[in-house]
mmCIF file of C-alpha atoms and ligand atoms in Angstrom:
data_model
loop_
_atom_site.group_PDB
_atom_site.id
_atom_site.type_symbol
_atom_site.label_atom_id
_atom_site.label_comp_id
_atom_site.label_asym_id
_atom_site.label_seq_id
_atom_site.Cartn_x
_atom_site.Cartn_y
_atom_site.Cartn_z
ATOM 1 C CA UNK A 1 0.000 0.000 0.000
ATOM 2 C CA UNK A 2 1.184 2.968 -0.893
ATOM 3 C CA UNK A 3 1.260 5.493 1.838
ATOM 4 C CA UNK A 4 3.008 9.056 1.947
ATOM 5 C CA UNK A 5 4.272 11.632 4.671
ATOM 6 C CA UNK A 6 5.337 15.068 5.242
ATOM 7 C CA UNK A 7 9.074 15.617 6.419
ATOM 8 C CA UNK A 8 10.308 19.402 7.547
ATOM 9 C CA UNK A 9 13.979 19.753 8.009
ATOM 10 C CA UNK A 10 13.768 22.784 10.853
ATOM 11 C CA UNK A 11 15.151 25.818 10.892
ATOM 12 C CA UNK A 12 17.611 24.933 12.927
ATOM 13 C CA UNK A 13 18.756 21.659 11.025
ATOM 14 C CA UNK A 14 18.938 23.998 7.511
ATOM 15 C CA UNK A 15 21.398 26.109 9.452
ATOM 16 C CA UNK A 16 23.495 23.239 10.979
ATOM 17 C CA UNK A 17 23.428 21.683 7.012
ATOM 18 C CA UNK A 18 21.732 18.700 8.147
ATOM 19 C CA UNK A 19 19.367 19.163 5.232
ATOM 20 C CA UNK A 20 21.845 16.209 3.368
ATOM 21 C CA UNK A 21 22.095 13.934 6.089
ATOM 22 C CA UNK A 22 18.297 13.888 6.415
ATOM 23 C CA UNK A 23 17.398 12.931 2.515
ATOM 24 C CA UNK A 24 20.300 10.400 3.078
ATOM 25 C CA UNK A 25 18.839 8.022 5.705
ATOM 26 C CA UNK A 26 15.233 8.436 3.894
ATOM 27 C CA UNK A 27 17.036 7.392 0.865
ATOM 28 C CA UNK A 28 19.398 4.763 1.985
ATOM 29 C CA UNK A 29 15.889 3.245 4.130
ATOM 30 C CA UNK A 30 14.431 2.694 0.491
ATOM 31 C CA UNK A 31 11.396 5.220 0.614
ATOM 32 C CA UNK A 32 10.919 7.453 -2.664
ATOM 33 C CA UNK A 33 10.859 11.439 -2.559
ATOM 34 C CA UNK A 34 7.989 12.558 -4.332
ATOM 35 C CA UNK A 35 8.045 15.998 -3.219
ATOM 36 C CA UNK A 36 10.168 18.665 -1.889
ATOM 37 C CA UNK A 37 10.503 22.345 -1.411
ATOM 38 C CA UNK A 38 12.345 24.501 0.168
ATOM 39 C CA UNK A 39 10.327 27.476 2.208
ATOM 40 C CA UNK A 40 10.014 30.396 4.740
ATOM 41 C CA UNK A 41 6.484 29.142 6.443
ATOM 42 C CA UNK A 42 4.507 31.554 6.990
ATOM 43 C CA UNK A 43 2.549 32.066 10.328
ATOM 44 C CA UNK A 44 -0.840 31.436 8.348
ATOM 45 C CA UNK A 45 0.675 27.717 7.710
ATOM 46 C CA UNK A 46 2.159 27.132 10.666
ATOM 47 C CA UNK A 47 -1.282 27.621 12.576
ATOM 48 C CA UNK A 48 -2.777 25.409 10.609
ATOM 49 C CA UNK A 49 -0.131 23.053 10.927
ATOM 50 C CA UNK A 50 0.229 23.476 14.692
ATOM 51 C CA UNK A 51 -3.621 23.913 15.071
ATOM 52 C CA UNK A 52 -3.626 21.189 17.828
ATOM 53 C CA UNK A 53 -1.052 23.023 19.989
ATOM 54 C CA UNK A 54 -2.587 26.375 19.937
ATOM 55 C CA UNK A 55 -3.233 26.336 23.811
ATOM 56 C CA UNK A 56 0.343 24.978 25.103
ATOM 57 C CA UNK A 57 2.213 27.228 26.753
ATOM 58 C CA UNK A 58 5.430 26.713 23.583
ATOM 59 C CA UNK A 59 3.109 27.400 21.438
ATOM 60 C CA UNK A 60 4.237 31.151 20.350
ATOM 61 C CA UNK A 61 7.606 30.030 21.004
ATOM 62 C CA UNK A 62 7.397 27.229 18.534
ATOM 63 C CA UNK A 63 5.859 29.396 16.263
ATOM 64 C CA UNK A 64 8.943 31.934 16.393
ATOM 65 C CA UNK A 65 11.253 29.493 15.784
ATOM 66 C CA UNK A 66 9.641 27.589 12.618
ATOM 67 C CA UNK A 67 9.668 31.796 11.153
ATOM 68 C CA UNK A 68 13.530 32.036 12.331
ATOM 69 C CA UNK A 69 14.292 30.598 8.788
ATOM 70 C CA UNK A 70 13.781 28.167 5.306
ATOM 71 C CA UNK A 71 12.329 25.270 5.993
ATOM 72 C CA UNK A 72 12.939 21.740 3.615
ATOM 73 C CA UNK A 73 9.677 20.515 3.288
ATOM 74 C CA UNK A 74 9.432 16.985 1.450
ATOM 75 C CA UNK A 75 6.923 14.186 1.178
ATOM 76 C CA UNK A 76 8.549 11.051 1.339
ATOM 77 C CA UNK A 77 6.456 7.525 -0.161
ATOM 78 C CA UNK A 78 6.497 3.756 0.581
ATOM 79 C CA UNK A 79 5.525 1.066 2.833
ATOM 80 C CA UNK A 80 4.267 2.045 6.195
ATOM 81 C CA UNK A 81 6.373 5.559 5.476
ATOM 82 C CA UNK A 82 4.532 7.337 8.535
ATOM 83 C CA UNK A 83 5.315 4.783 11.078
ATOM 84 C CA UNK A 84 8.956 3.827 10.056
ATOM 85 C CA UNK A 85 9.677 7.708 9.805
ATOM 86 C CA UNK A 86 8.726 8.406 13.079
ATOM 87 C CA UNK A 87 10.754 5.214 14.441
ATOM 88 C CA UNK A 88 13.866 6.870 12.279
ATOM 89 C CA UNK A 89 13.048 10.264 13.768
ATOM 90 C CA UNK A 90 12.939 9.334 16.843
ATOM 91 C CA UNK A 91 10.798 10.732 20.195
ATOM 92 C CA UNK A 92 9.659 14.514 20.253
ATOM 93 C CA UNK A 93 12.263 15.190 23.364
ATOM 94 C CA UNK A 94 16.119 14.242 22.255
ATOM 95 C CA UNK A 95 16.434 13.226 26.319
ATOM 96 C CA UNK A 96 14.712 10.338 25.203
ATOM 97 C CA UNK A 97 15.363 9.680 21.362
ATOM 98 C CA UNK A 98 17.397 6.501 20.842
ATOM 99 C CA UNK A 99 21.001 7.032 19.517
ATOM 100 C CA UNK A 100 20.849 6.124 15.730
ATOM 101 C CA UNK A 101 18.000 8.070 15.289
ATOM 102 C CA UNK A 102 18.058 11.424 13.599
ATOM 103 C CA UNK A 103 16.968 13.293 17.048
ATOM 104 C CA UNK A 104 18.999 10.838 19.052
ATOM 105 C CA UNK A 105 21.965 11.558 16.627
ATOM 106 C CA UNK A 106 21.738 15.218 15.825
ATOM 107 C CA UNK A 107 20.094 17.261 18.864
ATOM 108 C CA UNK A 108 19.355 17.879 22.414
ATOM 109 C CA UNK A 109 16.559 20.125 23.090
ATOM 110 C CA UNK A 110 12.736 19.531 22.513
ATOM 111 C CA UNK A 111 12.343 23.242 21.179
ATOM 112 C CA UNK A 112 14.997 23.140 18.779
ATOM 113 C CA UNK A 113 14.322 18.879 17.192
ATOM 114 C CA UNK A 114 15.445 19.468 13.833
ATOM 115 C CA UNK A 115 12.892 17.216 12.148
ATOM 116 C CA UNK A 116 8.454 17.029 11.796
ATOM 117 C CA UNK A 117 7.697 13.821 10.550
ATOM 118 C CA UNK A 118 3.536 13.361 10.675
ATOM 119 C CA UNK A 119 2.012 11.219 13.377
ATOM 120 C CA UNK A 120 -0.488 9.187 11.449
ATOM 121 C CA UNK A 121 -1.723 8.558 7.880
ATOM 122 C CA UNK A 122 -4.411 10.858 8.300
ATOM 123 C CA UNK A 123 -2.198 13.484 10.004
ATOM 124 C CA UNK A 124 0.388 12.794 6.605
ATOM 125 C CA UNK A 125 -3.017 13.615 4.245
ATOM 126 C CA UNK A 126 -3.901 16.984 6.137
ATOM 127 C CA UNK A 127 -0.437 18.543 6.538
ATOM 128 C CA UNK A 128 0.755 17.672 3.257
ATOM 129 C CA UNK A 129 -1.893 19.128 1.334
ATOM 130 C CA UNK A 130 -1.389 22.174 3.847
ATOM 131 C CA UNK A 131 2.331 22.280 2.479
ATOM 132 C CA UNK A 132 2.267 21.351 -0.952
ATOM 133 C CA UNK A 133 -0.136 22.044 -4.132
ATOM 134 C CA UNK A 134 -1.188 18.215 -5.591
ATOM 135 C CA UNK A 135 0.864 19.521 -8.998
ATOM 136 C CA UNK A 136 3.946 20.068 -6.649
ATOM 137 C CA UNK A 137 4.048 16.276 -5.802
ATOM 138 C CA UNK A 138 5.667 14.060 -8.559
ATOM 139 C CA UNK A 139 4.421 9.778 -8.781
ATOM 140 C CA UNK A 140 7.468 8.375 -10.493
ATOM 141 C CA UNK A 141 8.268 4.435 -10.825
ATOM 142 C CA UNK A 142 11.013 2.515 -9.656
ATOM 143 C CA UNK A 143 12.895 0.494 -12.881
ATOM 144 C CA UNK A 144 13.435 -2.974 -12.029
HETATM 145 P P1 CMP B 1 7.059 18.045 16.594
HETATM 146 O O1 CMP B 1 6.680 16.766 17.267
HETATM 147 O O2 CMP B 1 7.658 18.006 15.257
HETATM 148 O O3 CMP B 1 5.785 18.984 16.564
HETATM 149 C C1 CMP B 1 5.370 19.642 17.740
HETATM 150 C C2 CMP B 1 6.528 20.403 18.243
HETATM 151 O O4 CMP B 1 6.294 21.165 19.376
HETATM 152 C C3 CMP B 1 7.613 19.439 18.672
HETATM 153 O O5 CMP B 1 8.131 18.800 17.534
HETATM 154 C C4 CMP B 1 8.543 20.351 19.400
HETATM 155 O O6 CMP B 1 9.361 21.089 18.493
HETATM 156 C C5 CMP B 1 7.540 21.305 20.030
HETATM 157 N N1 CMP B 1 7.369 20.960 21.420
HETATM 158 C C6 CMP B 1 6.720 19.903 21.919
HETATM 159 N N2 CMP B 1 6.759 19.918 23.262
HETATM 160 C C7 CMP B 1 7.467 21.015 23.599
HETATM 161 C C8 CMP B 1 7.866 21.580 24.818
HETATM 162 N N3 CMP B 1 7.527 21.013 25.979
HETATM 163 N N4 CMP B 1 8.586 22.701 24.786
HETATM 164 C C9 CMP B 1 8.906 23.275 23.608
HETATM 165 N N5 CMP B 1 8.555 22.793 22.402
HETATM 166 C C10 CMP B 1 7.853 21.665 22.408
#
């Protein structure tokens, strides 16, 4: 089945030129890139992205620094993509995301995680049609 997600490479990973690294271990996994872009989000987006968060007490702070600069927004395809992304991203706080992932590997506070990979299939349908247009998003085959 084919199933697709939405990836962000944070502000804070562009800077750091972790933007490589990232593609590289969705690559090297074996999932397919069918979209990508790279962005300043806008606060209009990130509300909507965010739209669950609106009451936490990060939330303005979170928004701040998703505006501090270009985001790498892709949409990455394949089997089970949303769960196996999040098990290669690793948990929301870096205190507790497993070395070898890209959290574990690359960061150490929750407000600065360097990565958004969607929660759940449905969550993957909503944001990525918040972040890309359907003509931005490519289906290519894989030659035997
Ligand atoms: P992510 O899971 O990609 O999406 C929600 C984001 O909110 C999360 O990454 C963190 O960047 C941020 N976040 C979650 N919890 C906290 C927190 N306690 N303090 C600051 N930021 C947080």
């Amino acid at each position: 089945i084919k199933e697709r997600t939405l990836i962000a490479v944070k502000p804070d990973a562009v800077q750091r030129r972790l933007v490589g690294e990232i593609i590289k271990r969705f690559e090297q996994r074996g999932f397919q890139l069918v979209g990508l872009k790279m962005l300043q989000a806008s606060d209009k987006l990130l509300s909507q992205h965010y739209v669950s968060l609106q009451r936490k007490a990060f939330y303005s702070s979170l928004l701040y620094y998703m505006t501090s600069g270009p985001v790498v927004a892709m949409v990455w395809e394949g089997p089970n993509v949303v769960r196996s992304s999040r098990l290669m991203v690793g948990d929301t706080d870096p205190a507790t995301a497993a070395p070898g992932t890209i959290r574990g590997d690359y960061c150490l506070h929750i407000s600065r995680n360097v990565v958004h990979a969607s929660d759940s299939v449905e969550g993957a349908q909503r944001e990525i049609s918040l972040w890309f247009h359907p003509s931005e998003l490519v289906d290519w085959d894989v030659c035997d």
